[in-house]
Amino acid sequence: QSALTQPASVSGSPGQSITISCTGTNDVGSYSLVSWYQHHPGKAPKVLIYEDDRRPSGVSNRFSGSKSGNTASLTISGLQAEDEADYYCCSSAGSNTPSFGGGTKLTVL
Amino acid sequence: QVHLQESGPGLVKPSETLSLTCSLSGGSINSGGYYWSWIRQLPGKGLEWLGYIYYRGDTHYNPSLNGRLTMSLDASKNHFSLKLSPVTAADTAVYFCAVWVNWYYFDYWGQGSLVIVSS
């Protein structure tokens, strides 16, 4: 079970775009699928992106995912105050053991 | 709409057993492709997957728990459970139940249950 590395924090102003990276060794690559979660403390985490770049119905199209090599990315465009939360990537490298990244705290300035 | 709700004691003594139940509504625990999971968040830390149980009873646990975790499922009550034993203060965390869909992503989550391990 490898570690997924995320920046501890990112920030941006309302209306701007930010990108959160998720880098791993065996977990993020050709044989794995990455998902992204938004977590407001005290609430249930919510899936934003699955299978690298697919968005569940009901999730704003301001959220997008991509992957290149061993790095997956979550981009939030048109930042809003309500986007301030913790964000986690997750991957299982095609196995039955998922790993989460350490989480990134997004601050909307 | 699937809804998950954790329940259980909020305080457990060291060396004892932490028991939590996750009740499912709006869906069936017998759904294929749904791996009923427990995930925790240690204080000030990120998310840690603990294990899953499948409707057929198959289980898989995080090796880091060193055999302390047991999960079970009761289809008649549409719920699944976690037992972690023995616990230490390091097991103090918010425990979430969630469903892992086809080993791809966690689709539905409970709101989490804070469990403090202290004498």
Short mmCIF file of C-alpha atoms in Angstrom, two decimals:
data_model
loop_
_atom_site.label_atom_id
_atom_site.label_comp_id
_atom_site.label_asym_id
_atom_site.label_seq_id
_atom_site.Cartn_x
_atom_site.Cartn_y
_atom_site.Cartn_z
CA GLN A 1 0.00 0.00 0.00
CA SER A 2 1.89 3.07 -1.23
CA ALA A 3 1.47 6.65 -0.11
CA LEU A 4 -0.25 9.28 -2.21
CA THR A 5 1.24 12.73 -1.78
CA GLN A 6 -0.86 15.88 -1.84
CA PRO A 7 0.11 19.43 -0.96
CA ALA A 8 -0.96 20.23 2.59
CA SER A 9 -2.68 23.41 1.56
CA VAL A 10 -3.65 25.54 -1.40
CA SER A 11 -5.45 28.84 -1.60
CA GLY A 12 -7.13 31.02 -4.14
CA SER A 13 -9.41 33.99 -4.49
CA PRO A 14 -13.06 33.79 -5.52
CA GLY A 15 -13.37 33.30 -9.26
CA GLN A 16 -9.87 31.93 -9.68
CA SER A 17 -8.88 28.36 -10.56
CA ILE A 18 -6.72 26.10 -8.44
CA THR A 19 -5.24 22.67 -9.00
CA ILE A 20 -4.49 20.04 -6.39
CA SER A 21 -2.00 17.34 -7.28
CA CYS A 22 -1.84 13.74 -6.13
CA THR A 23 1.39 11.89 -6.77
CA GLY A 24 2.12 8.28 -6.06
CA THR A 25 4.37 5.45 -7.04
CA ASN A 26 2.43 2.32 -7.79
CA ASP A 27 -0.94 3.79 -6.94
CA VAL A 28 -1.34 6.39 -9.63
CA GLY A 29 -0.59 5.24 -13.12
CA SER A 30 -1.84 3.21 -15.99
CA TYR A 31 -3.32 0.47 -13.83
CA SER A 32 -5.23 2.52 -11.31
CA LEU A 33 -8.24 4.75 -11.19
CA VAL A 34 -8.22 7.88 -9.06
CA SER A 35 -11.14 9.41 -7.24
CA TRP A 36 -11.41 12.74 -5.45
CA TYR A 37 -13.43 13.70 -2.38
CA GLN A 38 -14.49 16.95 -0.78
CA HIS A 39 -14.83 16.98 2.98
CA HIS A 40 -16.33 19.76 5.01
CA PRO A 41 -15.46 18.95 8.65
CA GLY A 42 -18.39 17.49 10.51
CA LYS A 43 -20.09 16.38 7.32
CA ALA A 44 -19.98 13.30 5.13
CA PRO A 45 -17.26 13.35 2.49
CA LYS A 46 -18.55 13.69 -1.04
CA VAL A 47 -17.17 12.15 -4.23
CA LEU A 48 -16.30 14.79 -6.82
CA ILE A 49 -14.43 12.77 -9.44
CA TYR A 50 -14.14 9.04 -10.10
CA GLU A 51 -12.26 6.97 -12.65
CA ASP A 52 -9.71 9.79 -13.02
CA ASP A 53 -11.95 12.30 -14.77
CA ARG A 54 -15.59 11.33 -14.50
CA ARG A 55 -17.99 13.51 -12.59
CA PRO A 56 -21.02 12.07 -10.77
CA SER A 57 -24.37 13.57 -11.61
CA GLY A 58 -25.07 16.56 -9.44
CA VAL A 59 -21.43 17.60 -9.06
CA SER A 60 -20.68 21.02 -10.47
CA ASN A 61 -18.73 21.12 -13.74
CA ARG A 62 -16.37 23.53 -11.98
CA PHE A 63 -14.67 20.39 -10.70
CA SER A 64 -12.54 18.42 -13.14
CA GLY A 65 -9.99 15.64 -12.89
CA SER A 66 -7.05 14.55 -14.98
CA LYS A 67 -4.08 12.23 -14.79
CA SER A 68 -0.65 12.16 -16.36
CA GLY A 69 1.84 9.46 -15.50
CA ASN A 70 1.96 9.07 -11.74
CA THR A 71 0.23 12.36 -10.97
CA ALA A 72 -3.49 12.95 -10.81
CA SER A 73 -4.94 16.43 -10.52
CA LEU A 74 -8.15 18.03 -9.37
CA THR A 75 -8.93 21.45 -10.79
CA ILE A 76 -11.56 23.73 -9.32
CA SER A 77 -12.50 26.65 -11.52
CA GLY A 78 -14.48 29.73 -10.56
CA LEU A 79 -13.63 29.32 -6.88
CA GLN A 80 -16.48 29.97 -4.47
CA ALA A 81 -16.47 30.44 -0.73
CA GLU A 82 -18.31 27.15 -0.31
CA ASP A 83 -15.40 25.31 -1.91
CA GLU A 84 -13.33 25.87 1.21
CA ALA A 85 -12.87 22.33 2.49
CA ASP A 86 -10.43 19.43 2.66
CA TYR A 87 -9.81 17.46 -0.52
CA TYR A 88 -8.56 13.89 -0.77
CA CYS A 89 -7.44 11.74 -3.64
CA CYS A 90 -7.79 7.97 -3.50
CA SER A 91 -6.50 5.09 -5.59
CA SER A 92 -6.28 1.34 -5.29
CA ALA A 93 -3.81 0.53 -8.08
CA GLY A 94 -6.36 -2.00 -9.32
CA SER A 95 -6.15 -3.96 -6.08
CA ASN A 96 -8.60 -4.44 -3.25
CA THR A 97 -6.72 -2.06 -0.96
CA PRO A 98 -7.44 1.64 -1.46
CA SER A 99 -5.08 4.39 -0.33
CA PHE A 100 -5.95 7.99 0.40
CA GLY A 101 -3.71 10.96 -0.04
CA GLY A 102 -2.88 12.99 3.03
CA GLY A 103 -5.45 15.62 2.15
CA THR A 104 -5.25 19.22 0.99
CA LYS A 105 -6.86 22.10 2.83
CA LEU A 106 -8.29 24.64 0.40
CA THR A 107 -8.63 28.18 1.64
CA VAL A 108 -10.70 30.64 -0.33
CA LEU A 109 -9.21 34.04 0.37
CA GLN B 1 -30.90 7.78 -2.42
CA VAL B 2 -28.64 5.62 -0.27
CA HIS B 3 -28.10 6.90 3.25
CA LEU B 4 -25.57 5.56 5.74
CA GLN B 5 -25.59 6.25 9.46
CA GLU B 6 -22.98 5.21 12.01
CA SER B 7 -23.90 4.40 15.59
CA GLY B 8 -22.04 3.22 18.65
CA PRO B 9 -20.36 4.32 21.87
CA GLY B 10 -18.41 7.53 21.75
CA LEU B 11 -16.04 6.48 24.51
CA VAL B 12 -14.10 3.24 24.81
CA LYS B 13 -11.52 2.24 27.40
CA PRO B 14 -8.01 1.22 26.36
CA SER B 15 -7.57 -2.52 25.73
CA GLU B 16 -11.32 -2.94 25.19
CA THR B 17 -13.35 -3.37 21.99
CA LEU B 18 -14.55 -0.54 19.78
CA SER B 19 -17.86 -1.50 18.18
CA LEU B 20 -19.71 0.49 15.56
CA THR B 21 -22.68 -0.24 13.33
CA CYS B 22 -23.54 1.34 10.00
CA SER B 23 -27.21 1.30 9.07
CA LEU B 24 -28.19 1.52 5.44
CA SER B 25 -31.40 3.03 4.10
CA GLY B 26 -32.54 3.66 0.55
CA GLY B 27 -30.75 0.59 -0.75
CA SER B 28 -29.93 -3.05 -0.10
CA ILE B 29 -26.81 -4.32 1.56
CA ASN B 30 -27.09 -7.32 -0.80
CA SER B 31 -26.16 -5.19 -3.81
CA GLY B 32 -23.48 -6.66 -6.05
CA GLY B 33 -20.43 -4.50 -6.63
CA TYR B 34 -20.86 -2.64 -3.34
CA TYR B 35 -18.08 -3.16 -0.82
CA TRP B 36 -19.23 -1.91 2.56
CA SER B 37 -16.30 -0.13 4.13
CA TRP B 38 -15.00 1.59 7.23
CA ILE B 39 -12.68 4.57 7.00
CA ARG B 40 -11.32 6.69 9.82
CA GLN B 41 -9.79 10.10 10.30
CA LEU B 42 -7.30 10.39 13.11
CA PRO B 43 -7.17 13.80 14.83
CA GLY B 44 -5.57 16.34 12.52
CA LYS B 45 -4.79 13.65 9.96
CA GLY B 46 -6.12 12.38 6.66
CA LEU B 47 -8.37 9.46 5.82
CA GLU B 48 -7.37 5.87 6.45
CA TRP B 49 -9.24 2.95 4.91
CA LEU B 50 -9.78 0.20 7.47
CA GLY B 51 -11.51 -2.59 5.61
CA TYR B 52 -14.54 -3.80 3.71
CA ILE B 53 -17.11 -6.55 3.77
CA TYR B 54 -19.00 -7.79 0.73
CA TYR B 55 -22.60 -9.00 0.84
CA ARG B 56 -21.39 -12.61 0.46
CA GLY B 57 -19.32 -12.20 3.61
CA ASP B 58 -15.90 -11.73 1.99
CA THR B 59 -13.74 -9.35 4.01
CA HIS B 60 -10.46 -7.54 3.47
CA TYR B 61 -8.69 -5.49 6.10
CA ASN B 62 -5.92 -2.93 6.12
CA PRO B 63 -2.74 -4.82 7.12
CA SER B 64 -1.71 -1.87 9.30
CA LEU B 65 -4.37 -2.89 11.82
CA ASN B 66 -2.42 -6.06 12.59
CA GLY B 67 -5.40 -8.38 12.78
CA ARG B 68 -7.36 -6.25 15.29
CA LEU B 69 -10.31 -5.60 12.99
CA THR B 70 -13.35 -7.77 12.40
CA MET B 71 -16.27 -6.77 10.21
CA SER B 72 -19.66 -8.43 9.97
CA LEU B 73 -22.88 -7.90 8.10
CA ASP B 74 -26.56 -8.51 8.92
CA ALA B 75 -28.65 -8.51 5.78
CA SER B 76 -31.89 -8.89 7.72
CA LYS B 77 -31.20 -5.56 9.46
CA ASN B 78 -29.52 -3.98 6.43
CA HIS B 79 -26.49 -3.03 8.43
CA PHE B 80 -22.82 -3.89 8.82
CA SER B 81 -20.52 -3.58 11.79
CA LEU B 82 -16.95 -3.05 12.89
CA LYS B 83 -15.13 -4.41 15.91
CA LEU B 84 -11.61 -3.19 16.66
CA SER B 85 -9.81 -4.83 19.55
CA PRO B 86 -7.81 -4.18 21.57
CA VAL B 87 -7.82 -0.41 21.21
CA THR B 88 -5.37 2.21 22.38
CA ALA B 89 -5.50 5.99 22.49
CA ALA B 90 -4.07 5.93 18.95
CA ASP B 91 -7.41 4.60 17.74
CA THR B 92 -9.18 7.80 18.76
CA ALA B 93 -10.71 9.03 15.51
CA VAL B 94 -13.82 9.87 13.56
CA TYR B 95 -15.03 6.63 11.99
CA PHE B 96 -16.92 6.75 8.71
CA CYS B 97 -18.82 4.02 6.96
CA ALA B 98 -18.95 4.19 3.19
CA VAL B 99 -19.63 2.06 0.15
CA TRP B 100 -16.78 1.31 -2.25
CA VAL B 101 -18.23 0.77 -5.69
CA ASN B 102 -16.55 -1.93 -7.77
CA TRP B 103 -13.20 -1.06 -6.13
CA TYR B 104 -13.33 2.26 -7.99
CA TYR B 105 -14.69 4.95 -5.69
CA PHE B 106 -16.53 5.59 -2.44
CA ASP B 107 -19.99 6.70 -3.50
CA TYR B 108 -21.96 7.15 -0.26
CA TRP B 109 -20.63 8.05 3.15
CA GLY B 110 -22.00 8.40 6.65
CA GLN B 111 -21.44 11.61 8.55
CA GLY B 112 -18.94 9.96 10.86
CA SER B 113 -18.88 8.92 14.49
CA LEU B 114 -16.29 10.26 16.92
CA VAL B 115 -14.81 7.57 19.12
CA ILE B 116 -12.47 8.52 21.94
CA VAL B 117 -10.31 5.88 23.56
CA SER B 118 -9.64 6.91 27.12
CA SER B 119 -9.83 5.53 30.61
#
